[in-house]
Coordinates of C-alpha atoms and ligand atoms in Angstrom, one line a residue:
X1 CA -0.5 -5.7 -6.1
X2 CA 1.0 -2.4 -8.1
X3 CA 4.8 -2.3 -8.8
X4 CA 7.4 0.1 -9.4
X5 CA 9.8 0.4 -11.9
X6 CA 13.9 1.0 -11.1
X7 CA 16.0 2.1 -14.1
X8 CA 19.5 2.1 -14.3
X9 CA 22.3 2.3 -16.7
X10 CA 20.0 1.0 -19.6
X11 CA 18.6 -1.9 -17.5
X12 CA 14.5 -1.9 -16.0
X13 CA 14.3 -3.7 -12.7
X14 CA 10.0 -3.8 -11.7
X15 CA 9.7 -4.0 -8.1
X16 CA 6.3 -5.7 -6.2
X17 CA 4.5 -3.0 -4.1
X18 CA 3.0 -3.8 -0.9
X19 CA 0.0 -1.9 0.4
X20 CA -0.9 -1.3 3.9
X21 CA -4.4 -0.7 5.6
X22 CA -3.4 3.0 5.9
X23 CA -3.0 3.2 2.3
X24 CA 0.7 3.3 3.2
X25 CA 3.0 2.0 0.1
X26 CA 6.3 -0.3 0.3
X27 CA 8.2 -0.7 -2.6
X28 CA 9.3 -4.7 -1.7
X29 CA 13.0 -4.6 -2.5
X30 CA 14.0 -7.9 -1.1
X31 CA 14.8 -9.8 -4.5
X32 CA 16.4 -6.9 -5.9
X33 CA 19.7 -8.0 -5.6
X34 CA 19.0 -11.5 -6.5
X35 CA 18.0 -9.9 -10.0
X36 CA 20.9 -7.5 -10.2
X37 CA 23.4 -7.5 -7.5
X38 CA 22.7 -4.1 -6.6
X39 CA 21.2 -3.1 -3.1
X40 CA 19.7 -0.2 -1.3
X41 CA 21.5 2.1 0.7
X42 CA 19.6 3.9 3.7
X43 CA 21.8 4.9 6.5
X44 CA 19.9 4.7 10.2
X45 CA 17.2 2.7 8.0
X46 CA 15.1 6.4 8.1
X47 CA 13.1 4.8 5.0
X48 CA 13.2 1.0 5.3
X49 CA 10.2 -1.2 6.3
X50 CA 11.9 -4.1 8.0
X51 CA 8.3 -5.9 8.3
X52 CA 4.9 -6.1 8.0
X53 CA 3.3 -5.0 11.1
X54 CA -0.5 -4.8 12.5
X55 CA 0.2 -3.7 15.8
X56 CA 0.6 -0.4 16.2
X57 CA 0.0 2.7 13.5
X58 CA 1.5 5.7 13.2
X59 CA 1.5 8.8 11.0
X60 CA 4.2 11.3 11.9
X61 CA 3.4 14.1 9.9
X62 CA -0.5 14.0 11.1
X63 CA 0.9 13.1 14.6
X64 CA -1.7 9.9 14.6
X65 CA -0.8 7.2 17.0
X66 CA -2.9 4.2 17.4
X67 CA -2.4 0.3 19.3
X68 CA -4.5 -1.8 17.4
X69 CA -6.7 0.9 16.0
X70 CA -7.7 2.6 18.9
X71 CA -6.2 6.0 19.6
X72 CA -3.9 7.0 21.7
X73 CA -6.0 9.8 23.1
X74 CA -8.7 7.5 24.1
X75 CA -6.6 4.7 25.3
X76 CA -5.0 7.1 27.7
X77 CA -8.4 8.3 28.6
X78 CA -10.0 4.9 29.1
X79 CA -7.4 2.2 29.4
X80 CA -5.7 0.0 32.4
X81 CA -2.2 -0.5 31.1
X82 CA -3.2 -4.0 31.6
X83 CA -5.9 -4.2 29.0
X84 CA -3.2 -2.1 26.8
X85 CA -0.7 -5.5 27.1
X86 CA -3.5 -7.4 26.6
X87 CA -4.4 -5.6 23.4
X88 CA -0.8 -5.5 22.1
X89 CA -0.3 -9.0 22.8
X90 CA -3.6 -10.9 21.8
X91 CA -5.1 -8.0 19.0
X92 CA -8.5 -7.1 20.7
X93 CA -9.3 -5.5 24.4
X94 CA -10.4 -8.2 26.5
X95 CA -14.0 -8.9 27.7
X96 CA -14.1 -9.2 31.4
X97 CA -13.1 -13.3 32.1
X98 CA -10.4 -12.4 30.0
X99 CA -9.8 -9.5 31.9
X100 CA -9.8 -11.1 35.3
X101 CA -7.7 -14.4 33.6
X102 CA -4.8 -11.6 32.1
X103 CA -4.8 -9.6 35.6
X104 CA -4.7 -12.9 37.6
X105 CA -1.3 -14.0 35.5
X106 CA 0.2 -10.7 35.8
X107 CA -0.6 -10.9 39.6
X108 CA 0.5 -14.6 40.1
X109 CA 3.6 -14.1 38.4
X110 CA 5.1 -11.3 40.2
X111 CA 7.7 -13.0 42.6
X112 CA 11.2 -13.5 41.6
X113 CA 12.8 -17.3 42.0
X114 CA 14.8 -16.2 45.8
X115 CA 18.4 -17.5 44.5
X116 CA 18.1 -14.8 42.2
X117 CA 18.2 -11.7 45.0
X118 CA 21.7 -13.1 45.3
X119 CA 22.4 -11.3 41.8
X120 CA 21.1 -8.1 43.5
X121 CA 23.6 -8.5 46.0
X122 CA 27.0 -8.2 43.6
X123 CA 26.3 -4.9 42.1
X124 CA 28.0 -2.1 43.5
X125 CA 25.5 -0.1 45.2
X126 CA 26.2 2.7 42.2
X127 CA 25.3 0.2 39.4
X128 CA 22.5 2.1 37.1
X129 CA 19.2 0.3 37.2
X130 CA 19.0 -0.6 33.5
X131 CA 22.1 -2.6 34.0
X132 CA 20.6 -4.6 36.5
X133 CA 17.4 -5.1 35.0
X134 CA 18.8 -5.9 31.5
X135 CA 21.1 -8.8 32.6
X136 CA 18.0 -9.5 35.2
X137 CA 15.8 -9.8 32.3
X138 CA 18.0 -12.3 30.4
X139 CA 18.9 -14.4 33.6
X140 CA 14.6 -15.4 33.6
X141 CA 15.9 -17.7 30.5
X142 CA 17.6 -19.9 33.2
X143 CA 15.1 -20.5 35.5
X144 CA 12.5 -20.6 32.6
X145 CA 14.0 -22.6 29.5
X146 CA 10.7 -23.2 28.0
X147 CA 11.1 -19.7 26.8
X148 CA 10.8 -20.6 23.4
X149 CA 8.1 -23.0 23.6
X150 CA 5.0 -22.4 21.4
X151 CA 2.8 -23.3 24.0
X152 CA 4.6 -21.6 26.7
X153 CA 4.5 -18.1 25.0
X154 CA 1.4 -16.5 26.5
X155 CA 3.1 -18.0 30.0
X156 CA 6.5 -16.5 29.7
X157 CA 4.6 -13.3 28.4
X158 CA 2.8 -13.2 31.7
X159 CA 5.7 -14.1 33.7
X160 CA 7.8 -10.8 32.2
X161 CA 5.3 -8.2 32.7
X162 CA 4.5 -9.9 36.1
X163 CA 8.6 -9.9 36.9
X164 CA 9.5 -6.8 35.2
X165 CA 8.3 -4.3 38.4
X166 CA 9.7 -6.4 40.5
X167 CA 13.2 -6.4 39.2
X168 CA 12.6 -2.5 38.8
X169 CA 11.5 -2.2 42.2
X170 CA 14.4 -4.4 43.4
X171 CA 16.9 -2.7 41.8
X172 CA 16.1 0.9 43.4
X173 CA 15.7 -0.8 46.7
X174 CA 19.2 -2.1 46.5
X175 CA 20.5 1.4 45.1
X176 CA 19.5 3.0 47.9
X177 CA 20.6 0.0 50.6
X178 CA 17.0 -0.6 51.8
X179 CA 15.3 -4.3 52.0
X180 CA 13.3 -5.8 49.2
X181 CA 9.9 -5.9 49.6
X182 CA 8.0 -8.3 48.2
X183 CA 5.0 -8.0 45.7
X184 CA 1.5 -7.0 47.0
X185 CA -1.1 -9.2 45.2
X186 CA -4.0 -7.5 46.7
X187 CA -2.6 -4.5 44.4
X188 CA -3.0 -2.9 40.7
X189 CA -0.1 -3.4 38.9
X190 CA 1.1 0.0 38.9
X191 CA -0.1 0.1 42.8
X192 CA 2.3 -3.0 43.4
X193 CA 5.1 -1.4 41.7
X194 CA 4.6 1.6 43.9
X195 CA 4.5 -0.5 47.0
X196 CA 7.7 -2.3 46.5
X197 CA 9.1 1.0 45.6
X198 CA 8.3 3.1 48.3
X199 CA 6.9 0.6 51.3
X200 CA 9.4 -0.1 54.4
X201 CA 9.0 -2.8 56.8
X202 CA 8.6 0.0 59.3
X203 CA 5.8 1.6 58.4
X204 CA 2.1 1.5 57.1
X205 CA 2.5 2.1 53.0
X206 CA -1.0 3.2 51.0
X207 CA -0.9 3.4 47.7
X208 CA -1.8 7.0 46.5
X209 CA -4.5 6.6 43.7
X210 CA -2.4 9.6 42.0
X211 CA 0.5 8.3 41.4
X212 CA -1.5 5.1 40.5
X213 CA -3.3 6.8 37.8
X214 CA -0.4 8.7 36.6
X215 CA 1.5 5.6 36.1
X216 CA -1.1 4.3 34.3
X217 CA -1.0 6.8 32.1
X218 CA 3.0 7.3 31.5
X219 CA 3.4 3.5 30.9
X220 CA 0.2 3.1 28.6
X221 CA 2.0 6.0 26.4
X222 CA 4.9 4.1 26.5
X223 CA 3.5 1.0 25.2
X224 CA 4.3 0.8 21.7
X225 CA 6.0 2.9 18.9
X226 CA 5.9 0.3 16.2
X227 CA 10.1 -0.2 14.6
X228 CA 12.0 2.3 17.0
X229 CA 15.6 1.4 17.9
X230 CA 14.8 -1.0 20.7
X231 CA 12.1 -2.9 19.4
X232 CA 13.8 -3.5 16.4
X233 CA 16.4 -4.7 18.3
X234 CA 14.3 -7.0 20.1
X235 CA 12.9 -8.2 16.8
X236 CA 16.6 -8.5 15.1
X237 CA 17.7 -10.6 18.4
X238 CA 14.5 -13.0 18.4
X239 CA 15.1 -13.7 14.7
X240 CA 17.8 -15.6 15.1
X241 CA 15.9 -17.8 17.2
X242 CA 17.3 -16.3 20.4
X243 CA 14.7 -16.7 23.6
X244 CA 12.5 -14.5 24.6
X245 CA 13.9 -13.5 27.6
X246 CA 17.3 -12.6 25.4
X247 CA 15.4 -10.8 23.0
X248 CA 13.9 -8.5 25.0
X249 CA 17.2 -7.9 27.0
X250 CA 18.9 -6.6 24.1
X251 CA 16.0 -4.1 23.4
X252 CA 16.2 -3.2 27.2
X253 CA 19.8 -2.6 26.3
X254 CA 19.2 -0.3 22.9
X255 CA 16.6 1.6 25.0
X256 CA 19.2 2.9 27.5
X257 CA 21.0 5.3 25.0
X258 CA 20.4 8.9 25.6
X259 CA 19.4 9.2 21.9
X260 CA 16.5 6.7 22.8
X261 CA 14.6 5.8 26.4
X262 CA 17.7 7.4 28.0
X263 CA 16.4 11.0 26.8
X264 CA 14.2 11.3 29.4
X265 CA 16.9 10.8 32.4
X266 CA 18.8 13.4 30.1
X267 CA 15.7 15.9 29.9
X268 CA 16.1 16.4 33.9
X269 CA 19.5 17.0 33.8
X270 CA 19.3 19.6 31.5
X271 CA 16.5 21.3 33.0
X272 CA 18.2 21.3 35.8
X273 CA 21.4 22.7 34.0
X274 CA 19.1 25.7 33.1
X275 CA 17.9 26.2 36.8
X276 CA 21.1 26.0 38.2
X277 CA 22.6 28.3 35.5
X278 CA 19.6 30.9 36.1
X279 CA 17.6 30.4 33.3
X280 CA 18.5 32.0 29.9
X281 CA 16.8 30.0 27.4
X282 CA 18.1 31.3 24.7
X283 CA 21.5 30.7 25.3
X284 CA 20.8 27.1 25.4
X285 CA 18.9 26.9 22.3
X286 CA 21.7 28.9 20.8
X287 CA 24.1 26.2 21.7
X288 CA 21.7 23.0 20.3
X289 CA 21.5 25.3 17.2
X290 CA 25.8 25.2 16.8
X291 CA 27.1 22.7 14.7
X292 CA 30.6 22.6 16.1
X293 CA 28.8 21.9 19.6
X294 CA 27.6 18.4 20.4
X295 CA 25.0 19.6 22.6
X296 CA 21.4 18.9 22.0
X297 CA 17.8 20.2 23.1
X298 CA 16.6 16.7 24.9
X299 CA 13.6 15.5 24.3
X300 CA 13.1 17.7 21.5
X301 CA 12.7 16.1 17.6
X302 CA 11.9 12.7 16.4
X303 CA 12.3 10.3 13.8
X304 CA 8.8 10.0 12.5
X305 CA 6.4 12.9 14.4
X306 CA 7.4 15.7 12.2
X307 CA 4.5 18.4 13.7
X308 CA 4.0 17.1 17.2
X309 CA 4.2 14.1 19.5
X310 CA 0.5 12.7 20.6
X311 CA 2.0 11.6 23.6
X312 CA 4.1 14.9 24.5
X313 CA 1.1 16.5 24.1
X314 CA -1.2 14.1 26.5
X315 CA 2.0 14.4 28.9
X316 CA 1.9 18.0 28.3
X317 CA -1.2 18.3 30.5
X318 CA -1.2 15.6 32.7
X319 CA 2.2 17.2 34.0
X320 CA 0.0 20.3 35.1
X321 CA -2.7 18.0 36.6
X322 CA -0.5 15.6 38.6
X323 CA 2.1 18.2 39.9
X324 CA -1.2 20.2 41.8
X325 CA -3.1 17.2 42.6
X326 CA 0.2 16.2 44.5
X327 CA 0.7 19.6 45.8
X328 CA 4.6 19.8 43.7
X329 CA 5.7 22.9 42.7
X330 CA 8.6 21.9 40.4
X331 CA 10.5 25.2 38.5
X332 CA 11.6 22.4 36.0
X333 CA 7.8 22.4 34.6
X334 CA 8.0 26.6 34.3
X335 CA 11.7 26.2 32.5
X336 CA 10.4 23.5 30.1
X337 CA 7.5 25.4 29.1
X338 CA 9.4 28.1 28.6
X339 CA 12.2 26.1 26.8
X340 CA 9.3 24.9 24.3
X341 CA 8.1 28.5 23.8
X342 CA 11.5 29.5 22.8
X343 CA 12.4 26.8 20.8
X344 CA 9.1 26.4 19.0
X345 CA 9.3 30.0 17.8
X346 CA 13.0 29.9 16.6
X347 CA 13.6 29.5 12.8
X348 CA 16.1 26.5 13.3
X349 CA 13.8 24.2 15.1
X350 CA 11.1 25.2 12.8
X351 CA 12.7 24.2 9.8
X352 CA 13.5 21.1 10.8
X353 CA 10.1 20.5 12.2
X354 CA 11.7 19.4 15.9
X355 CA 9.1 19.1 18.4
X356 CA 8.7 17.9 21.7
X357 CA 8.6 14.4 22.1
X358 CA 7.4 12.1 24.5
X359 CA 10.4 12.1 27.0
X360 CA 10.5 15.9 27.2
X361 CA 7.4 16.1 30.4
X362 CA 7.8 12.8 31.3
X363 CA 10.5 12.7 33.4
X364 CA 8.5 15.7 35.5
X365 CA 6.0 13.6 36.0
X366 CA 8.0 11.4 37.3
X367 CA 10.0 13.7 39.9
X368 CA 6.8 14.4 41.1
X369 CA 6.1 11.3 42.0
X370 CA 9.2 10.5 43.5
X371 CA 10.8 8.4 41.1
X372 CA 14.7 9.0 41.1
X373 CA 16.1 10.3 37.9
X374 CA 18.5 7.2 37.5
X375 CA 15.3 5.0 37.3
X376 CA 13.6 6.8 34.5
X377 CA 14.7 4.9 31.8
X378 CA 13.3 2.1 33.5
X379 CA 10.1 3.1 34.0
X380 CA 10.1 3.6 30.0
X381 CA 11.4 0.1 29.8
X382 CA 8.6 -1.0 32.0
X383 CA 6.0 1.0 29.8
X384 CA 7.9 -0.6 26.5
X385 CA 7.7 -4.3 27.5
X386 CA 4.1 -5.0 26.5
X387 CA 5.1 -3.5 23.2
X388 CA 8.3 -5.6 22.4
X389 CA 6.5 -8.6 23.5
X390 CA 3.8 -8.3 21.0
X391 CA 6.5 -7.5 18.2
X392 CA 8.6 -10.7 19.0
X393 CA 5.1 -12.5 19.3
X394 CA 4.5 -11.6 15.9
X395 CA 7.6 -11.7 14.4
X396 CA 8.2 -15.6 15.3
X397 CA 4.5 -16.2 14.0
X398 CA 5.1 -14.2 10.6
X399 CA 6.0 -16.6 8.0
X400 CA 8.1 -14.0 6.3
X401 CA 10.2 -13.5 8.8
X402 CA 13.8 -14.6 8.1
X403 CA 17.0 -14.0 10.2
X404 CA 17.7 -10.2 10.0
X405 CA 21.0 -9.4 7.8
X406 CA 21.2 -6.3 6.6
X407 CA 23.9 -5.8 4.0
X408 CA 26.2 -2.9 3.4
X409 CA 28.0 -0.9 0.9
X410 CA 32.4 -1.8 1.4
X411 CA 34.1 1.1 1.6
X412 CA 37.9 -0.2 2.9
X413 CA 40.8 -1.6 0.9
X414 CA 40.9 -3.6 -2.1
X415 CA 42.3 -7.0 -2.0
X416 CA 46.3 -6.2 -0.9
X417 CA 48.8 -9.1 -0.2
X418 CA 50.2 -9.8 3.5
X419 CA 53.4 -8.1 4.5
X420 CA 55.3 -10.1 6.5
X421 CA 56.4 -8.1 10.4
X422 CA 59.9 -7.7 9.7
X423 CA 59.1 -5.5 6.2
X424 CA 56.4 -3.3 8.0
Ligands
CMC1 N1 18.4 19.6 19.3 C1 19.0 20.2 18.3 N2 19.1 19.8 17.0 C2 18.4 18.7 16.7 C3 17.8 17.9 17.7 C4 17.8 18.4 19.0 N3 17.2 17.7 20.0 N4 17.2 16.8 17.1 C5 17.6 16.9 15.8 N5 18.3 18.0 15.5 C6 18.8 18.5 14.2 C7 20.0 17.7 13.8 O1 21.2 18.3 14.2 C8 19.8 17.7 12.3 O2 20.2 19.0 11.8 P1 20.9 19.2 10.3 O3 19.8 18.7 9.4 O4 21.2 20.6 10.2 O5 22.1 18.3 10.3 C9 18.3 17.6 12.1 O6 17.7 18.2 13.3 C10 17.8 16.2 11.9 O7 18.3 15.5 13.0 P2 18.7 13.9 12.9 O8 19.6 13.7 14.1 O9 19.2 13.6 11.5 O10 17.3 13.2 13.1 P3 17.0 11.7 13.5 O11 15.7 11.4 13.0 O12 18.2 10.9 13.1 O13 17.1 11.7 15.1 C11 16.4 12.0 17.3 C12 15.9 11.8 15.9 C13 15.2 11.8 18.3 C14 17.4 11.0 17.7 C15 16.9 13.4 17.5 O14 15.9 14.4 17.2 C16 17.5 13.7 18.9 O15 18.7 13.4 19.1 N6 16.7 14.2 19.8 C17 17.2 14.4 21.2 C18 17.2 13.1 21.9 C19 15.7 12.7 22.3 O16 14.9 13.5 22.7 N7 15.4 11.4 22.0 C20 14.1 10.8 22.4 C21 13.3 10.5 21.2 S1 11.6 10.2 21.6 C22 11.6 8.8 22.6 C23 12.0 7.5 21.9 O17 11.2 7.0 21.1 O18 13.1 7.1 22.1

């Protein structure tokens, strides 16, 4: 172990480093303050390792993104999204029984207890799907209390994923005031989703292998991103000891914001803002560029890909593939290719290396396949899960891990005595 050296005033602190795989280096700041009372300051934690992590690797600048080692490019070309949760979760792809065992759970544990399609029933009919699948997701923990059992984990693991398309599927069923219908296990995953989606009583439903595979692929993208906003919520949540089921209903929670999972409900929106308005990239790219305007390219830039987004790119070309195999000819795709050009060539994007990211062809993929806009953020959610399971799964078994707390810098008054109301 190396260390660093901190000087300040006339004092030398030396700090431990830690060394990662990657040959990525940590200065470990933790007993800083024990030493000297001072702490480290790092607004939206842009360069804070809150853990150790061997999950998922990432290297923006390179625009590397691997689960477990493997590649993101040939994961998307080779993987089941449920040898991806498998992977997250256990550390290594499965060999077939293991296979057949992990598919069998996620198969088995697809119905919903029936009290709770009463919870369905008391939300307005305009309630946004991540509402209902956030407080969905955190109401498992009273039908399942061993949540927090050691034991139990792999089970309640299971039990989510298996759960989670349900209560997505449920939720859009209810938006649009049509009957549940029940999961299919003769089904892929991604086929059973699809099914309880789109299937009526009336009518024969088949499962186009399309959409199947394309849903596949957007939820294996999805998978994991290693300390974005909502997983480190998820990990902040669990710990404090909350359950699993809580846990990951927070992170559902941090995913909704636009600045997050949300982006991609927002990407439509302001694609079709351009249609509608005619076109006229520029003048849109003119107005992300203004400071005194709020308004933002979505689905452009990221936190840590600082020369492109692996997945975009992946996206990039699928959108092309999926929208002819399904016969869709969607302006949007023309308008955000043309959006990219524009913006890729102009000096301010440039500069400060903003890209598109994942959510930016996603959500036309997802038109395509006739998934409302409202429900995008879900399907994101539903690509996340595996991810944030693995993270609180490792988290609880890391003996470093201790109740997250970070601490903060006080900027308000100094110590001032009461003033009674009368004198105010
Ligand atoms: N349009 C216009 N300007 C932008 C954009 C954008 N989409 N993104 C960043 N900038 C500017 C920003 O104004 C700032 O400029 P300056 O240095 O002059 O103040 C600079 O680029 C750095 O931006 P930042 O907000 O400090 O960067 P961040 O790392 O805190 O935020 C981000 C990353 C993804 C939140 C941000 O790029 C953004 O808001 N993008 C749009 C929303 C979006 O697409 N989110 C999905 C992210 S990918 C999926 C996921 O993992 O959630």
């Amino acid at each position: 172990m190396g260390s660093a050296k901190l000087t300040l005033d006339d004092r030398e602190y030396e700090l431990p480093t830690v060394v990662g795989t990657e040959d990525e280096v940590g200065i470990d700041i933790s007993r800083l303050r024990g030493q000297s009372r001072l702490i480290t300051l790092d607004n939206g934690y842009a360069n804070t390792g809150s853990c150790q992590s061997s999950i998922t690797f990432i290297d923006g600048e390179r625009g590397i993104l691997r689960y477990r080692g493997y590649p993101i490019e040939q994961i998307a070309e080779h993987a089941s999204f449920s040898e991806v949760c498998y992977l997250l979760l256990e550390g290594d792809l499965p060999d077939q029984a293991e296979k057949e065992r992990f598919d069998h759970e996620l198969t088995y544990h697809s119905m919903l207890h029936e009290d709770m399609k009463k919870f369905f029933e008391g939300y307005p009919p305009t309630a946004h799907p991540m509402v209902i699948l956030s407080s969905m997701v955190a109401s498992l923990s009273s039908y399942y209390p061993s949540a927090n059992k050691e034991d139990k984990l792999r089970l309640n693991m299971s039990r989510l994923l298996a759960k989670a398309i349900t209560i997505a599927a449920f939720s859009y069923k209810k938006s649009i005031g049509q009957p549940f219908m029940y999961p299919q296990n003769r089904l892929s995953y991604t086929g059973r989703f699809l099914d309880m989606m789109f299937s009526v009583p009336a009518e024969e439903y088949t499962v186009n292998p399309v959409l199947e595979d394309a849903l596949n692929l957007l939820l294996i993208l999805h998978a994991d991103h290693e300390q974005n906003c909502s997983t480190s919520t998820v990990r902040m949540v669990g710990s404090s000891g909350a359950n699993l089921y809580a846990s990951i209903a927070a992170g559902i929670c941090a995913l909704w914001g636009p600045l997050h999972g949300g982006a991609n409900q927002k990407v439509i929106e302001q694609l079709s803002m351009i249609h509608e308005a005619g076109g006229g990239y520029r003048k849109f790219v003119d107005k992300a560029k203004d400071k005194n305007d709020d308004f933002r390219l979505m689905g452009f830039g990221h936190r840590v890909y600082k020369n492109f987004d692996p997945r975009a790119r992946i996206l990039k070309k699928a959108a092309d593939a999926v929208l002819e195999d399904l016969g869709v000819d969607d302006p949007l795709l023309e308008i955000a290719k043309n959006l990219e050009q524009v913006a890729l060539e102009d000096e301010y994007f440039v500069e400060r290396r903003l890209y598109p990211n994942v959510d930016f062809y996603s959500g036309i993929i997802y038109s395509a396949m006739g998934i409302p806009t409202n429900m995008f953020t879900v399907m994101f959610a539903l690509g996340r899960l595996p991810g944030w399971l693995a993270h609180w799964k490792e988290m609880r078994s890391d003996r470093a891990t201790r109740i997250n707390r970070p601490r903060q810098i006080y900027t308000g008054a100094t110590e001032r005595s009461w003033v009674p109301l009368a004198d105010r």
